Every structure is written in C-alpha cells, then in structure tokens.
Short mmCIF file of C-alpha atoms in Angstrom, two decimals:
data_model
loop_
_atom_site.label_atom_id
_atom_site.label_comp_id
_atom_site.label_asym_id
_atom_site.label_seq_id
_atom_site.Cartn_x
_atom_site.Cartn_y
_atom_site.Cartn_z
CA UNK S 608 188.18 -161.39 360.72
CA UNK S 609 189.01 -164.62 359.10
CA UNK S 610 192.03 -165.01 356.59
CA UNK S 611 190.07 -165.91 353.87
CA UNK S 612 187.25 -163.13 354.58
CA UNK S 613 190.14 -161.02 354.06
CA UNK S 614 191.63 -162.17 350.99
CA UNK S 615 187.80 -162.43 349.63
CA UNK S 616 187.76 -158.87 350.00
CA UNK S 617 190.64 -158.30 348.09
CA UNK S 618 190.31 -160.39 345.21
CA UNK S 619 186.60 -158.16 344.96
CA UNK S 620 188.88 -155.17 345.28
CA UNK S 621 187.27 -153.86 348.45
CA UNK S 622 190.51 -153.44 350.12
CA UNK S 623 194.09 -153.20 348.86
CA UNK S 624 197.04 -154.56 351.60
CA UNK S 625 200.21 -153.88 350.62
CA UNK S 626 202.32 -157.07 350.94
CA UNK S 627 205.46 -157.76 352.33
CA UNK S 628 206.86 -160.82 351.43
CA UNK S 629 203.43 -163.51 352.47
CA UNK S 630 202.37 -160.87 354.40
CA UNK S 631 199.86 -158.51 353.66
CA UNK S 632 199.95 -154.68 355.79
CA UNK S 633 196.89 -153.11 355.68
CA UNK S 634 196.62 -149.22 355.78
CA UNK S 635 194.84 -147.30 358.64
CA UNK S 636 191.93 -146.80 355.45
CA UNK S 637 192.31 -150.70 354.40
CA UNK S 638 191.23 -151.48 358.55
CA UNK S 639 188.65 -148.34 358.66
CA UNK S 640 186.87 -149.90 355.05
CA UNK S 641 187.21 -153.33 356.73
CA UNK S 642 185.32 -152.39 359.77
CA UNK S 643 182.74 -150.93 357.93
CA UNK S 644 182.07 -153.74 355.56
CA UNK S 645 181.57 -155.72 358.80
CA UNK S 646 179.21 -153.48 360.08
CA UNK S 647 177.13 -153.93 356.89
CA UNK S 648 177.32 -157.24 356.28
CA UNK S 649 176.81 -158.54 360.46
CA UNK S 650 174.56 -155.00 361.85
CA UNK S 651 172.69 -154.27 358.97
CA UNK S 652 172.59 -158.07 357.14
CA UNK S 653 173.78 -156.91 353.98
CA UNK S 654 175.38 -159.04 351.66
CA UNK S 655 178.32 -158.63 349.60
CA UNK S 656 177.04 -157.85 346.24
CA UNK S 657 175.36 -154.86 348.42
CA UNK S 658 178.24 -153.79 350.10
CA UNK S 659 180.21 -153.64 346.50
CA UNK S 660 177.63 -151.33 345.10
CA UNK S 661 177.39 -149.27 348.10
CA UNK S 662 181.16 -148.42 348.51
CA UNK S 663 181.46 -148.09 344.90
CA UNK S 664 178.69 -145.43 345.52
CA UNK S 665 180.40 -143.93 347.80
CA UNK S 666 183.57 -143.62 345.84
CA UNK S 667 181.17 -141.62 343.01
CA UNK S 668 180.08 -139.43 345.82
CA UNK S 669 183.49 -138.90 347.26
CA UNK S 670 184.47 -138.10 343.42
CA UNK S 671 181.82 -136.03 342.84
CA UNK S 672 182.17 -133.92 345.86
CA UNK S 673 186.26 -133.15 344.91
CA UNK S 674 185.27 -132.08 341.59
CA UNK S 675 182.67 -129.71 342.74
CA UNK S 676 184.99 -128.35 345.58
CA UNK S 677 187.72 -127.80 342.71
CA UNK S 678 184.78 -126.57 341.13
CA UNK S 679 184.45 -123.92 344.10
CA UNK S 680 187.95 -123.38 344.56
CA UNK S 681 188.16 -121.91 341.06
CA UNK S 682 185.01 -119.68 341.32
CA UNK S 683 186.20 -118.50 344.24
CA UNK S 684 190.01 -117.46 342.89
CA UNK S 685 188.11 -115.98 340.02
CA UNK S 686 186.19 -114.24 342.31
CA UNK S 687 188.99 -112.79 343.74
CA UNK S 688 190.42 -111.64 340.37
CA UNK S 689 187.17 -109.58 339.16
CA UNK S 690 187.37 -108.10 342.44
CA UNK S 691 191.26 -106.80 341.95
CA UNK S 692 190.00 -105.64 338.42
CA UNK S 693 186.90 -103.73 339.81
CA UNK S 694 189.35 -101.83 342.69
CA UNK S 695 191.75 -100.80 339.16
CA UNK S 696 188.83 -99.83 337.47
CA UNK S 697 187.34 -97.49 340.57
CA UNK S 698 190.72 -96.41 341.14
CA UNK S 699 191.14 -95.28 337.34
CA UNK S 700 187.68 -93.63 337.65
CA UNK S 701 188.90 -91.61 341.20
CA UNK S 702 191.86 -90.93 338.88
CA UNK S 703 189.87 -89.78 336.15
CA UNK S 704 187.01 -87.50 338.35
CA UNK S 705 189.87 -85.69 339.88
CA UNK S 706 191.80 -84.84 336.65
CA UNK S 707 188.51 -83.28 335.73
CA UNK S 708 188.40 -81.23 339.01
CA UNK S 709 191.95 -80.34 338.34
CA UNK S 710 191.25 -79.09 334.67
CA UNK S 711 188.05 -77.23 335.57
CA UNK S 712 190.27 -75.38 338.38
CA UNK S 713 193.15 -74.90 335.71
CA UNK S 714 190.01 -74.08 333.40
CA UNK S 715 188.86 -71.76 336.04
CA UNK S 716 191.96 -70.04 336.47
CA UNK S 717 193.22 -69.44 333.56
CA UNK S 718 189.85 -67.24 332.89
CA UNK S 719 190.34 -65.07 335.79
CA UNK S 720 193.96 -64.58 334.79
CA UNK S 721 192.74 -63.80 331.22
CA UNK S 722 190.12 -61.48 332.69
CA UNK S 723 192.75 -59.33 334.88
CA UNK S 724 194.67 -58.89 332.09
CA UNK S 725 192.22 -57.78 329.92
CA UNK S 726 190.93 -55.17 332.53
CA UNK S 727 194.46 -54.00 333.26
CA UNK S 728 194.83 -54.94 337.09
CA UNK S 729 197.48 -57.62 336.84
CA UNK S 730 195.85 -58.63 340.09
CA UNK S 731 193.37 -61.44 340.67
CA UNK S 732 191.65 -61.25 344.34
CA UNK S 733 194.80 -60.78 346.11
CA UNK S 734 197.19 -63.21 344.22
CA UNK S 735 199.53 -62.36 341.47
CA UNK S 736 199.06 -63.83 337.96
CA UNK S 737 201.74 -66.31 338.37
CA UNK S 738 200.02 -67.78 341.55
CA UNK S 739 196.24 -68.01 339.67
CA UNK S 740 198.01 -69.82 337.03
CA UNK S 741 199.27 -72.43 339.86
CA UNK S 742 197.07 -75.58 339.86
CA UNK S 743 195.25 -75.31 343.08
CA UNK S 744 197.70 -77.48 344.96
CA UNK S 745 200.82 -75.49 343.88
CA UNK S 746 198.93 -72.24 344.73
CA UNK S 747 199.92 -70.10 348.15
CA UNK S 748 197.41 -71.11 350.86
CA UNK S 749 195.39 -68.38 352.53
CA UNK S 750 196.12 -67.60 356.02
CA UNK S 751 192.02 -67.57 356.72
#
C-alpha cells in the first residue's frame, strides 16, 4: 500500500498507527482493517466515502452486540440468583411440612399418653409413657 494511501486513511480515522519517532507501527487490527479496506475499495469497487460508512457500521454493530451480551450476562447472573432464592424457599417449605409431621406425631402422642392415663394403664401399646411422649425420632425402635 502506498505511503500516502496510508496516511489518507489516518487522517479519515480509519486506522490509528502508533508512531515512533517518523515512524508509524501499526497494530495486528490497524493491518487486519487495512486489508479489508483494500478488499472493498479494489474487489468490490467501493469508494471511500463507502468504506467510512460501512466500518463505522460495523463499529455500531460491534457496539451493539457488547451491550446486548452484557445485557445477557446480567440476565443470566440474575437468573442464577432467583434460582438460589427458589432452593431457600423449597428448603424452608421441606422445613416447614416436616415440623408439621413432627407436631401432628407430638400431637398424636400426647393423646394416647393422655388416654392411658385417663383409663389407668400407664401403658400405651407396649411403650411406657415416657417413651410415647418421645418425638418419633427419640422414641425406642421396634425390633419388627
């Protein structure tokens, strides 16, 4: 590419060489954007007002597509979160069903106790009162 092709192309801000004393280094991107301009101006005959407009297209597009895949990336961590609240909130439900179970049986038991007593025996099925007053996973397991 001619010198002054080059420097054309950065005074229209198409590329942007970092200089080092008169000369200019161009970045892997600077030679990757320079090979396509050439492609559109020599393949495809465009000229430079059209290659401006397309790569400042492109640039909105490239723009566009980070902000929607921030855009994503926060959906998807928020996504996460509800699902870490919805596992605490079925957890505190298992929590809450089985305190339930546990009162009906302590419920339960305490009925039978108060029953024995009341007819005298002392005895409920086979277990003493202090074992029917035992929540069910304190209480003596049957040898069955």
């Amino acid at each position: 590419m001619h010198p002054q092709t080059l420097r054309l192309y950065e005074r229209r801000g198409l590329v942007c060489p970092k200089r080092h004393g008169k000369n200019r280094l161009y970045s892997q991107h600077d030679i990757e954007r320079l090979i396509y301009i050439q492609s559109l101006t020599q393949e495809l005959g465009i000229n430079l007002a059209g290659v401006e407009r397309i790569i400042r297209l492109q640039n909105e597009l490239d723009q566009l597509k980070a902000h929607k895949e921030e855009e994503i990336r926060q959906i998807s961590e928020r996504i996460l979160q509800l699902e870490r609240m919805k596992k605490v909130r079925e957890d505190e439900i298992a929590d809450i069903k089985q305190k339930i179970v546990d009162q009906l049986a302590d419920d339960a038991t305490e009925e039978e106790a108060s029953e024995a007593e009341e007819s005298g025996s002392g005895v409920i099925a086979g277990r003493s009162r202090t074992d029917a007053a035992k929540r069910p996973s304190q209480r003596p397991r049957s040898l069955e």
